[in-house]
Amino acid sequence: MASVEPGFAKPHRPHAAALPVLDDGVIQLGPWPAETADADAEALARLHADPAGMRYWSIEPWTPGDRARAEAYLDDIEAGARDGDLMQFAARLPGSPALVGWVTLYRIERTHRRAEIGYLIDTALWGRGLGRRMVALALDHAFGALALHKIEADVDPRNAASRRMLESLGFQREGLLRQRWRTGGELQDSAMYGLIADEWRG
């Protein structure tokens, strides 16, 4: 049995709690420690219930205050970190334990050295360039430590802000999948974006 240092709680989700810290001095990506698990679950429930933040997602906003769904979501983060096919980083402002969003590298395929990326940030922080910083940190990690060759993103074509952000980081639009999702009775297209390691400007 692994020992636990005095004064520190044993992580409830040890693999998610062991994710690396990525920090550019303005935004920090990192693990999901046991010490902030309750607050993180509450923040996830709030962020995923925000209609503005979830406007162009392929799932409907959560029911406000859905703590059970947030706990299940954290369990999925742990399972992905354990299995190695998903790395979902908690986003926080340096010096603050409050969760303000997340960035995910998912469907990580080691053989083909590719993954997909997703991201969400508190709508109260929109317009400050933090989303771009979050994604850039994750890309540095993906093309650096993980030695991936390609990162892909699925974006609703109507989400102009997300498209501009990806394009500013070097992503190229590679195609359109029509009426790919049905969310709340609405059909949504997917604009597919890709970034190859040699194109990453850091």
mmCIF file with all atom_site columns, C-alpha atoms in Angstrom:
data_model
loop_
_atom_site.group_PDB
_atom_site.id
_atom_site.type_symbol
_atom_site.label_atom_id
_atom_site.label_alt_id
_atom_site.label_comp_id
_atom_site.label_asym_id
_atom_site.label_entity_id
_atom_site.label_seq_id
_atom_site.pdbx_PDB_ins_code
_atom_site.Cartn_x
_atom_site.Cartn_y
_atom_site.Cartn_z
_atom_site.occupancy
_atom_site.B_iso_or_equiv
_atom_site.pdbx_formal_charge
_atom_site.auth_seq_id
_atom_site.auth_comp_id
_atom_site.auth_asym_id
_atom_site.auth_atom_id
_atom_site.pdbx_PDB_model_num
ATOM 1   C CA . MET A 1 1   ? 0.000   0.000  0.000   1.00 0.00 ? 1   MET A CA 1
ATOM 2   C CA . ALA A 1 2   ? 1.330   3.439  -0.921  1.00 0.00 ? 2   ALA A CA 1
ATOM 3   C CA . SER A 1 3   ? 2.202   5.664  1.988   1.00 0.00 ? 3   SER A CA 1
ATOM 4   C CA . VAL A 1 4   ? 0.695   9.100  2.497   1.00 0.00 ? 4   VAL A CA 1
ATOM 5   C CA . GLU A 1 5   ? 2.788   12.008 3.718   1.00 0.00 ? 5   GLU A CA 1
ATOM 6   C CA . PRO A 1 6   ? 1.649   13.461 7.055   1.00 0.00 ? 6   PRO A CA 1
ATOM 7   C CA . GLY A 1 7   ? -0.629  16.450 6.596   1.00 0.00 ? 7   GLY A CA 1
ATOM 8   C CA . PHE A 1 8   ? -1.796  15.457 3.122   1.00 0.00 ? 8   PHE A CA 1
ATOM 9   C CA . ALA A 1 9   ? -5.019  13.658 2.294   1.00 0.00 ? 9   ALA A CA 1
ATOM 10  C CA . LYS A 1 10  ? -4.773  10.538 0.184   1.00 0.00 ? 10  LYS A CA 1
ATOM 11  C CA . PRO A 1 11  ? -6.124  11.517 -3.275  1.00 0.00 ? 11  PRO A CA 1
ATOM 12  C CA . HIS A 1 12  ? -9.558  10.101 -3.920  1.00 0.00 ? 12  HIS A CA 1
ATOM 13  C CA . ARG A 1 13  ? -8.735  10.117 -7.636  1.00 0.00 ? 13  ARG A CA 1
ATOM 14  C CA . PRO A 1 14  ? -4.974  9.542  -7.605  1.00 0.00 ? 14  PRO A CA 1
ATOM 15  C CA . HIS A 1 15  ? -4.300  9.578  -11.354 1.00 0.00 ? 15  HIS A CA 1
ATOM 16  C CA . ALA A 1 16  ? -6.185  12.847 -11.908 1.00 0.00 ? 16  ALA A CA 1
ATOM 17  C CA . ALA A 1 17  ? -4.393  14.281 -8.861  1.00 0.00 ? 17  ALA A CA 1
ATOM 18  C CA . ALA A 1 18  ? -1.014  13.414 -10.410 1.00 0.00 ? 18  ALA A CA 1
ATOM 19  C CA . LEU A 1 19  ? -1.418  15.295 -13.696 1.00 0.00 ? 19  LEU A CA 1
ATOM 20  C CA . PRO A 1 20  ? 1.444   17.734 -14.370 1.00 0.00 ? 20  PRO A CA 1
ATOM 21  C CA . VAL A 1 21  ? 1.221   21.473 -13.762 1.00 0.00 ? 21  VAL A CA 1
ATOM 22  C CA . LEU A 1 22  ? 1.443   23.691 -16.860 1.00 0.00 ? 22  LEU A CA 1
ATOM 23  C CA . ASP A 1 23  ? 1.809   27.378 -16.013 1.00 0.00 ? 23  ASP A CA 1
ATOM 24  C CA . ASP A 1 24  ? 2.494   30.478 -18.095 1.00 0.00 ? 24  ASP A CA 1
ATOM 25  C CA . GLY A 1 25  ? 2.203   32.928 -15.195 1.00 0.00 ? 25  GLY A CA 1
ATOM 26  C CA . VAL A 1 26  ? -1.289  34.066 -16.211 1.00 0.00 ? 26  VAL A CA 1
ATOM 27  C CA . ILE A 1 27  ? -3.240  30.802 -16.273 1.00 0.00 ? 27  ILE A CA 1
ATOM 28  C CA . GLN A 1 28  ? -2.374  27.438 -14.796 1.00 0.00 ? 28  GLN A CA 1
ATOM 29  C CA . LEU A 1 29  ? -3.392  23.977 -15.967 1.00 0.00 ? 29  LEU A CA 1
ATOM 30  C CA . GLY A 1 30  ? -2.970  21.112 -13.580 1.00 0.00 ? 30  GLY A CA 1
ATOM 31  C CA . PRO A 1 31  ? -4.354  18.267 -11.520 1.00 0.00 ? 31  PRO A CA 1
ATOM 32  C CA . TRP A 1 32  ? -7.551  17.642 -9.621  1.00 0.00 ? 32  TRP A CA 1
ATOM 33  C CA . PRO A 1 33  ? -6.346  17.253 -6.021  1.00 0.00 ? 33  PRO A CA 1
ATOM 34  C CA . ALA A 1 34  ? -8.431  15.719 -3.279  1.00 0.00 ? 34  ALA A CA 1
ATOM 35  C CA . GLU A 1 35  ? -8.208  18.946 -1.288  1.00 0.00 ? 35  GLU A CA 1
ATOM 36  C CA . THR A 1 36  ? -10.290 20.870 -3.858  1.00 0.00 ? 36  THR A CA 1
ATOM 37  C CA . ALA A 1 37  ? -12.583 18.008 -4.927  1.00 0.00 ? 37  ALA A CA 1
ATOM 38  C CA . ASP A 1 38  ? -15.745 19.428 -3.339  1.00 0.00 ? 38  ASP A CA 1
ATOM 39  C CA . ALA A 1 39  ? -15.203 22.924 -4.719  1.00 0.00 ? 39  ALA A CA 1
ATOM 40  C CA . ASP A 1 40  ? -14.222 21.520 -8.121  1.00 0.00 ? 40  ASP A CA 1
ATOM 41  C CA . ALA A 1 41  ? -17.441 19.493 -8.331  1.00 0.00 ? 41  ALA A CA 1
ATOM 42  C CA . GLU A 1 42  ? -19.496 22.588 -7.508  1.00 0.00 ? 42  GLU A CA 1
ATOM 43  C CA . ALA A 1 43  ? -17.615 24.644 -10.092 1.00 0.00 ? 43  ALA A CA 1
ATOM 44  C CA . LEU A 1 44  ? -18.055 21.973 -12.773 1.00 0.00 ? 44  LEU A CA 1
ATOM 45  C CA . ALA A 1 45  ? -21.791 21.863 -12.090 1.00 0.00 ? 45  ALA A CA 1
ATOM 46  C CA . ARG A 1 46  ? -21.970 25.641 -12.455 1.00 0.00 ? 46  ARG A CA 1
ATOM 47  C CA . LEU A 1 47  ? -19.780 25.922 -15.572 1.00 0.00 ? 47  LEU A CA 1
ATOM 48  C CA . HIS A 1 48  ? -21.607 23.145 -17.415 1.00 0.00 ? 48  HIS A CA 1
ATOM 49  C CA . ALA A 1 49  ? -25.010 24.610 -16.572 1.00 0.00 ? 49  ALA A CA 1
ATOM 50  C CA . ASP A 1 50  ? -24.185 28.019 -18.086 1.00 0.00 ? 50  ASP A CA 1
ATOM 51  C CA . PRO A 1 51  ? -26.245 28.323 -21.319 1.00 0.00 ? 51  PRO A CA 1
ATOM 52  C CA . ALA A 1 52  ? -23.815 30.845 -22.816 1.00 0.00 ? 52  ALA A CA 1
ATOM 53  C CA . GLY A 1 53  ? -20.774 28.687 -22.161 1.00 0.00 ? 53  GLY A CA 1
ATOM 54  C CA . MET A 1 54  ? -22.504 25.589 -23.512 1.00 0.00 ? 54  MET A CA 1
ATOM 55  C CA . ARG A 1 55  ? -24.201 27.294 -26.476 1.00 0.00 ? 55  ARG A CA 1
ATOM 56  C CA . TYR A 1 56  ? -22.279 25.475 -29.209 1.00 0.00 ? 56  TYR A CA 1
ATOM 57  C CA . TRP A 1 57  ? -21.703 22.153 -27.475 1.00 0.00 ? 57  TRP A CA 1
ATOM 58  C CA . SER A 1 58  ? -22.945 18.806 -28.743 1.00 0.00 ? 58  SER A CA 1
ATOM 59  C CA . ILE A 1 59  ? -24.678 18.235 -25.388 1.00 0.00 ? 59  ILE A CA 1
ATOM 60  C CA . GLU A 1 60  ? -27.256 20.376 -23.642 1.00 0.00 ? 60  GLU A CA 1
ATOM 61  C CA . PRO A 1 61  ? -26.350 22.396 -20.546 1.00 0.00 ? 61  PRO A CA 1
ATOM 62  C CA . TRP A 1 62  ? -26.492 20.456 -17.325 1.00 0.00 ? 62  TRP A CA 1
ATOM 63  C CA . THR A 1 63  ? -29.262 20.955 -14.811 1.00 0.00 ? 63  THR A CA 1
ATOM 64  C CA . PRO A 1 64  ? -28.030 23.683 -12.419 1.00 0.00 ? 64  PRO A CA 1
ATOM 65  C CA . GLY A 1 65  ? -26.434 22.279 -9.283  1.00 0.00 ? 65  GLY A CA 1
ATOM 66  C CA . ASP A 1 66  ? -26.178 18.715 -10.618 1.00 0.00 ? 66  ASP A CA 1
ATOM 67  C CA . ARG A 1 67  ? -23.556 17.543 -8.132  1.00 0.00 ? 67  ARG A CA 1
ATOM 68  C CA . ALA A 1 68  ? -24.004 13.851 -8.968  1.00 0.00 ? 68  ALA A CA 1
ATOM 69  C CA . ARG A 1 69  ? -23.212 14.498 -12.613 1.00 0.00 ? 69  ARG A CA 1
ATOM 70  C CA . ALA A 1 70  ? -20.169 16.552 -11.613 1.00 0.00 ? 70  ALA A CA 1
ATOM 71  C CA . GLU A 1 71  ? -18.885 13.728 -9.412  1.00 0.00 ? 71  GLU A CA 1
ATOM 72  C CA . ALA A 1 72  ? -19.383 11.256 -12.260 1.00 0.00 ? 72  ALA A CA 1
ATOM 73  C CA . TYR A 1 73  ? -17.523 13.658 -14.545 1.00 0.00 ? 73  TYR A CA 1
ATOM 74  C CA . LEU A 1 74  ? -14.579 13.723 -12.133 1.00 0.00 ? 74  LEU A CA 1
ATOM 75  C CA . ASP A 1 75  ? -14.642 9.926  -12.068 1.00 0.00 ? 75  ASP A CA 1
ATOM 76  C CA . ASP A 1 76  ? -14.394 9.927  -15.873 1.00 0.00 ? 76  ASP A CA 1
ATOM 77  C CA . ILE A 1 77  ? -11.387 12.277 -15.668 1.00 0.00 ? 77  ILE A CA 1
ATOM 78  C CA . GLU A 1 78  ? -9.757  9.836  -13.262 1.00 0.00 ? 78  GLU A CA 1
ATOM 79  C CA . ALA A 1 79  ? -10.505 6.848  -15.511 1.00 0.00 ? 79  ALA A CA 1
ATOM 80  C CA . GLY A 1 80  ? -9.059  8.620  -18.538 1.00 0.00 ? 80  GLY A CA 1
ATOM 81  C CA . ALA A 1 81  ? -5.920  9.630  -16.658 1.00 0.00 ? 81  ALA A CA 1
ATOM 82  C CA . ARG A 1 82  ? -5.511  6.072  -15.399 1.00 0.00 ? 82  ARG A CA 1
ATOM 83  C CA . ASP A 1 83  ? -5.986  4.503  -18.840 1.00 0.00 ? 83  ASP A CA 1
ATOM 84  C CA . GLY A 1 84  ? -3.863  7.093  -20.636 1.00 0.00 ? 84  GLY A CA 1
ATOM 85  C CA . ASP A 1 85  ? -6.379  7.974  -23.346 1.00 0.00 ? 85  ASP A CA 1
ATOM 86  C CA . LEU A 1 86  ? -7.503  11.273 -21.796 1.00 0.00 ? 86  LEU A CA 1
ATOM 87  C CA . MET A 1 87  ? -5.721  14.095 -19.992 1.00 0.00 ? 87  MET A CA 1
ATOM 88  C CA . GLN A 1 88  ? -8.117  16.697 -18.658 1.00 0.00 ? 88  GLN A CA 1
ATOM 89  C CA . PHE A 1 89  ? -6.397  19.613 -16.954 1.00 0.00 ? 89  PHE A CA 1
ATOM 90  C CA . ALA A 1 90  ? -8.092  21.819 -14.390 1.00 0.00 ? 90  ALA A CA 1
ATOM 91  C CA . ALA A 1 91  ? -7.639  25.524 -15.200 1.00 0.00 ? 91  ALA A CA 1
ATOM 92  C CA . ARG A 1 92  ? -7.011  27.931 -12.325 1.00 0.00 ? 92  ARG A CA 1
ATOM 93  C CA . LEU A 1 93  ? -5.608  31.418 -11.945 1.00 0.00 ? 93  LEU A CA 1
ATOM 94  C CA . PRO A 1 94  ? -2.150  31.302 -10.338 1.00 0.00 ? 94  PRO A CA 1
ATOM 95  C CA . GLY A 1 95  ? -2.376  31.504 -6.567  1.00 0.00 ? 95  GLY A CA 1
ATOM 96  C CA . SER A 1 96  ? -6.069  30.622 -6.485  1.00 0.00 ? 96  SER A CA 1
ATOM 97  C CA . PRO A 1 97  ? -7.600  27.165 -5.899  1.00 0.00 ? 97  PRO A CA 1
ATOM 98  C CA . ALA A 1 98  ? -10.822 28.125 -7.712  1.00 0.00 ? 98  ALA A CA 1
ATOM 99  C CA . LEU A 1 99  ? -11.592 26.174 -10.875 1.00 0.00 ? 99  LEU A CA 1
ATOM 100 C CA . VAL A 1 100 ? -12.211 28.515 -13.831 1.00 0.00 ? 100 VAL A CA 1
ATOM 101 C CA . GLY A 1 101 ? -12.322 25.978 -16.655 1.00 0.00 ? 101 GLY A CA 1
ATOM 102 C CA . TRP A 1 102 ? -10.528 23.023 -18.177 1.00 0.00 ? 102 TRP A CA 1
ATOM 103 C CA . VAL A 1 103 ? -8.662  21.771 -21.241 1.00 0.00 ? 103 VAL A CA 1
ATOM 104 C CA . THR A 1 104 ? -8.794  18.171 -22.400 1.00 0.00 ? 104 THR A CA 1
ATOM 105 C CA . LEU A 1 105 ? -6.577  16.089 -24.639 1.00 0.00 ? 105 LEU A CA 1
ATOM 106 C CA . TYR A 1 106 ? -8.750  13.090 -25.421 1.00 0.00 ? 106 TYR A CA 1
ATOM 107 C CA . ARG A 1 107 ? -8.894  10.092 -27.716 1.00 0.00 ? 107 ARG A CA 1
ATOM 108 C CA . ILE A 1 108 ? -5.126  10.017 -27.328 1.00 0.00 ? 108 ILE A CA 1
ATOM 109 C CA . GLU A 1 109 ? -3.772  7.451  -29.788 1.00 0.00 ? 109 GLU A CA 1
ATOM 110 C CA . ARG A 1 110 ? -0.133  6.643  -29.058 1.00 0.00 ? 110 ARG A CA 1
ATOM 111 C CA . THR A 1 111 ? 0.348   4.550  -32.207 1.00 0.00 ? 111 THR A CA 1
ATOM 112 C CA . HIS A 1 112 ? -0.800  7.330  -34.520 1.00 0.00 ? 112 HIS A CA 1
ATOM 113 C CA . ARG A 1 113 ? 0.472   10.065 -32.172 1.00 0.00 ? 113 ARG A CA 1
ATOM 114 C CA . ARG A 1 114 ? -2.733  12.056 -32.371 1.00 0.00 ? 114 ARG A CA 1
ATOM 115 C CA . ALA A 1 115 ? -5.395  13.406 -30.039 1.00 0.00 ? 115 ALA A CA 1
ATOM 116 C CA . GLU A 1 116 ? -8.375  15.721 -29.970 1.00 0.00 ? 116 GLU A CA 1
ATOM 117 C CA . ILE A 1 117 ? -8.665  18.851 -27.857 1.00 0.00 ? 117 ILE A CA 1
ATOM 118 C CA . GLY A 1 118 ? -11.581 20.419 -26.020 1.00 0.00 ? 118 GLY A CA 1
ATOM 119 C CA . TYR A 1 119 ? -11.847 23.365 -23.663 1.00 0.00 ? 119 TYR A CA 1
ATOM 120 C CA . LEU A 1 120 ? -14.239 25.338 -21.492 1.00 0.00 ? 120 LEU A CA 1
ATOM 121 C CA . ILE A 1 121 ? -13.724 28.553 -19.531 1.00 0.00 ? 121 ILE A CA 1
ATOM 122 C CA . ASP A 1 122 ? -15.949 30.516 -17.183 1.00 0.00 ? 122 ASP A CA 1
ATOM 123 C CA . THR A 1 123 ? -17.957 33.025 -19.224 1.00 0.00 ? 123 THR A CA 1
ATOM 124 C CA . ALA A 1 124 ? -17.116 35.697 -16.614 1.00 0.00 ? 124 ALA A CA 1
ATOM 125 C CA . LEU A 1 125 ? -13.520 35.533 -17.898 1.00 0.00 ? 125 LEU A CA 1
ATOM 126 C CA . TRP A 1 126 ? -14.288 35.746 -21.604 1.00 0.00 ? 126 TRP A CA 1
ATOM 127 C CA . GLY A 1 127 ? -12.468 38.434 -23.577 1.00 0.00 ? 127 GLY A CA 1
ATOM 128 C CA . ARG A 1 128 ? -9.205  38.247 -21.620 1.00 0.00 ? 128 ARG A CA 1
ATOM 129 C CA . GLY A 1 129 ? -7.354  35.811 -23.869 1.00 0.00 ? 129 GLY A CA 1
ATOM 130 C CA . LEU A 1 130 ? -7.278  33.138 -21.173 1.00 0.00 ? 130 LEU A CA 1
ATOM 131 C CA . GLY A 1 131 ? -8.845  30.479 -23.376 1.00 0.00 ? 131 GLY A CA 1
ATOM 132 C CA . ARG A 1 132 ? -6.084  30.902 -25.926 1.00 0.00 ? 132 ARG A CA 1
ATOM 133 C CA . ARG A 1 133 ? -3.448  30.659 -23.210 1.00 0.00 ? 133 ARG A CA 1
ATOM 134 C CA . MET A 1 134 ? -5.040  27.486 -21.849 1.00 0.00 ? 134 MET A CA 1
ATOM 135 C CA . VAL A 1 135 ? -5.052  25.799 -25.232 1.00 0.00 ? 135 VAL A CA 1
ATOM 136 C CA . ALA A 1 136 ? -1.493  26.934 -25.974 1.00 0.00 ? 136 ALA A CA 1
ATOM 137 C CA . LEU A 1 137 ? -0.240  25.368 -22.748 1.00 0.00 ? 137 LEU A CA 1
ATOM 138 C CA . ALA A 1 138 ? -1.954  22.092 -23.609 1.00 0.00 ? 138 ALA A CA 1
ATOM 139 C CA . LEU A 1 139 ? -0.498  22.148 -27.128 1.00 0.00 ? 139 LEU A CA 1
ATOM 140 C CA . ASP A 1 140 ? 3.007   22.714 -25.765 1.00 0.00 ? 140 ASP A CA 1
ATOM 141 C CA . HIS A 1 141 ? 2.536   19.634 -23.603 1.00 0.00 ? 141 HIS A CA 1
ATOM 142 C CA . ALA A 1 142 ? 0.993   17.584 -26.405 1.00 0.00 ? 142 ALA A CA 1
ATOM 143 C CA . PHE A 1 143 ? 3.744   18.299 -28.924 1.00 0.00 ? 143 PHE A CA 1
ATOM 144 C CA . GLY A 1 144 ? 6.497   18.336 -26.303 1.00 0.00 ? 144 GLY A CA 1
ATOM 145 C CA . ALA A 1 145 ? 6.246   15.860 -23.425 1.00 0.00 ? 145 ALA A CA 1
ATOM 146 C CA . LEU A 1 146 ? 3.676   13.626 -25.146 1.00 0.00 ? 146 LEU A CA 1
ATOM 147 C CA . ALA A 1 147 ? 5.436   13.771 -28.550 1.00 0.00 ? 147 ALA A CA 1
ATOM 148 C CA . LEU A 1 148 ? 2.139   13.797 -30.421 1.00 0.00 ? 148 LEU A CA 1
ATOM 149 C CA . HIS A 1 149 ? 2.113   14.551 -34.142 1.00 0.00 ? 149 HIS A CA 1
ATOM 150 C CA . LYS A 1 150 ? -1.377  15.961 -34.665 1.00 0.00 ? 150 LYS A CA 1
ATOM 151 C CA . ILE A 1 151 ? -4.141  17.598 -32.619 1.00 0.00 ? 151 ILE A CA 1
ATOM 152 C CA . GLU A 1 152 ? -7.685  17.891 -33.951 1.00 0.00 ? 152 GLU A CA 1
ATOM 153 C CA . ALA A 1 153 ? -10.638 20.016 -32.848 1.00 0.00 ? 153 ALA A CA 1
ATOM 154 C CA . ASP A 1 154 ? -14.374 19.792 -33.550 1.00 0.00 ? 154 ASP A CA 1
ATOM 155 C CA . VAL A 1 155 ? -16.047 23.237 -33.561 1.00 0.00 ? 155 VAL A CA 1
ATOM 156 C CA . ASP A 1 156 ? -19.557 24.387 -34.356 1.00 0.00 ? 156 ASP A CA 1
ATOM 157 C CA . PRO A 1 157 ? -19.019 26.655 -37.418 1.00 0.00 ? 157 PRO A CA 1
ATOM 158 C CA . ARG A 1 158 ? -21.182 29.332 -35.781 1.00 0.00 ? 158 ARG A CA 1
ATOM 159 C CA . ASN A 1 159 ? -18.752 29.616 -32.869 1.00 0.00 ? 159 ASN A CA 1
ATOM 160 C CA . ALA A 1 160 ? -16.704 32.408 -34.421 1.00 0.00 ? 160 ALA A CA 1
ATOM 161 C CA . ALA A 1 161 ? -14.674 33.143 -31.270 1.00 0.00 ? 161 ALA A CA 1
ATOM 162 C CA . SER A 1 162 ? -13.506 29.546 -30.949 1.00 0.00 ? 162 SER A CA 1
ATOM 163 C CA . ARG A 1 163 ? -12.669 29.329 -34.647 1.00 0.00 ? 163 ARG A CA 1
ATOM 164 C CA . ARG A 1 164 ? -10.621 32.549 -34.488 1.00 0.00 ? 164 ARG A CA 1
ATOM 165 C CA . MET A 1 165 ? -8.761  31.322 -31.437 1.00 0.00 ? 165 MET A CA 1
ATOM 166 C CA . LEU A 1 166 ? -7.841  28.005 -33.053 1.00 0.00 ? 166 LEU A CA 1
ATOM 167 C CA . GLU A 1 167 ? -6.773  29.705 -36.270 1.00 0.00 ? 167 GLU A CA 1
ATOM 168 C CA . SER A 1 168 ? -4.587  32.146 -34.320 1.00 0.00 ? 168 SER A CA 1
ATOM 169 C CA . LEU A 1 169 ? -2.758  29.116 -32.899 1.00 0.00 ? 169 LEU A CA 1
ATOM 170 C CA . GLY A 1 170 ? -2.125  27.674 -36.357 1.00 0.00 ? 170 GLY A CA 1
ATOM 171 C CA . PHE A 1 171 ? -5.028  25.235 -36.726 1.00 0.00 ? 171 PHE A CA 1
ATOM 172 C CA . GLN A 1 172 ? -6.290  24.764 -40.259 1.00 0.00 ? 172 GLN A CA 1
ATOM 173 C CA . ARG A 1 173 ? -9.850  23.972 -41.197 1.00 0.00 ? 173 ARG A CA 1
ATOM 174 C CA . GLU A 1 174 ? -9.858  20.546 -42.789 1.00 0.00 ? 174 GLU A CA 1
ATOM 175 C CA . GLY A 1 175 ? -13.507 19.869 -43.495 1.00 0.00 ? 175 GLY A CA 1
ATOM 176 C CA . LEU A 1 176 ? -17.158 20.163 -42.571 1.00 0.00 ? 176 LEU A CA 1
ATOM 177 C CA . LEU A 1 177 ? -19.323 17.361 -41.214 1.00 0.00 ? 177 LEU A CA 1
ATOM 178 C CA . ARG A 1 178 ? -22.930 18.340 -41.835 1.00 0.00 ? 178 ARG A CA 1
ATOM 179 C CA . GLN A 1 179 ? -25.679 17.885 -39.250 1.00 0.00 ? 179 GLN A CA 1
ATOM 180 C CA . ARG A 1 180 ? -23.392 15.783 -37.089 1.00 0.00 ? 180 ARG A CA 1
ATOM 181 C CA . TRP A 1 181 ? -25.039 16.470 -33.724 1.00 0.00 ? 181 TRP A CA 1
ATOM 182 C CA . ARG A 1 182 ? -28.593 16.880 -32.484 1.00 0.00 ? 182 ARG A CA 1
ATOM 183 C CA . THR A 1 183 ? -28.724 18.998 -29.353 1.00 0.00 ? 183 THR A CA 1
ATOM 184 C CA . GLY A 1 184 ? -31.982 20.154 -27.853 1.00 0.00 ? 184 GLY A CA 1
ATOM 185 C CA . GLY A 1 185 ? -33.766 19.358 -31.100 1.00 0.00 ? 185 GLY A CA 1
ATOM 186 C CA . GLU A 1 186 ? -31.276 21.461 -33.093 1.00 0.00 ? 186 GLU A CA 1
ATOM 187 C CA . LEU A 1 187 ? -29.032 19.965 -35.758 1.00 0.00 ? 187 LEU A CA 1
ATOM 188 C CA . GLN A 1 188 ? -25.419 21.123 -35.591 1.00 0.00 ? 188 GLN A CA 1
ATOM 189 C CA . ASP A 1 189 ? -22.571 20.919 -38.087 1.00 0.00 ? 189 ASP A CA 1
ATOM 190 C CA . SER A 1 190 ? -18.948 20.243 -37.119 1.00 0.00 ? 190 SER A CA 1
ATOM 191 C CA . ALA A 1 191 ? -16.070 22.237 -38.568 1.00 0.00 ? 191 ALA A CA 1
ATOM 192 C CA . MET A 1 192 ? -12.995 20.014 -38.236 1.00 0.00 ? 192 MET A CA 1
ATOM 193 C CA . TYR A 1 193 ? -9.667  21.666 -37.492 1.00 0.00 ? 193 TYR A CA 1
ATOM 194 C CA . GLY A 1 194 ? -6.192  20.171 -37.349 1.00 0.00 ? 194 GLY A CA 1
ATOM 195 C CA . LEU A 1 195 ? -2.726  21.228 -36.220 1.00 0.00 ? 195 LEU A CA 1
ATOM 196 C CA . ILE A 1 196 ? 0.457   19.265 -37.025 1.00 0.00 ? 196 ILE A CA 1
ATOM 197 C CA . ALA A 1 197 ? 3.502   19.429 -34.779 1.00 0.00 ? 197 ALA A CA 1
ATOM 198 C CA . ASP A 1 198 ? 5.668   21.096 -37.437 1.00 0.00 ? 198 ASP A CA 1
ATOM 199 C CA . GLU A 1 199 ? 3.069   23.872 -37.740 1.00 0.00 ? 199 GLU A CA 1
ATOM 200 C CA . TRP A 1 200 ? 2.955   24.658 -34.024 1.00 0.00 ? 200 TRP A CA 1
ATOM 201 C CA . ARG A 1 201 ? 4.423   28.096 -33.416 1.00 0.00 ? 201 ARG A CA 1
ATOM 202 C CA . GLY A 1 202 ? 4.509   27.804 -29.640 1.00 0.00 ? 202 GLY A CA 1
#
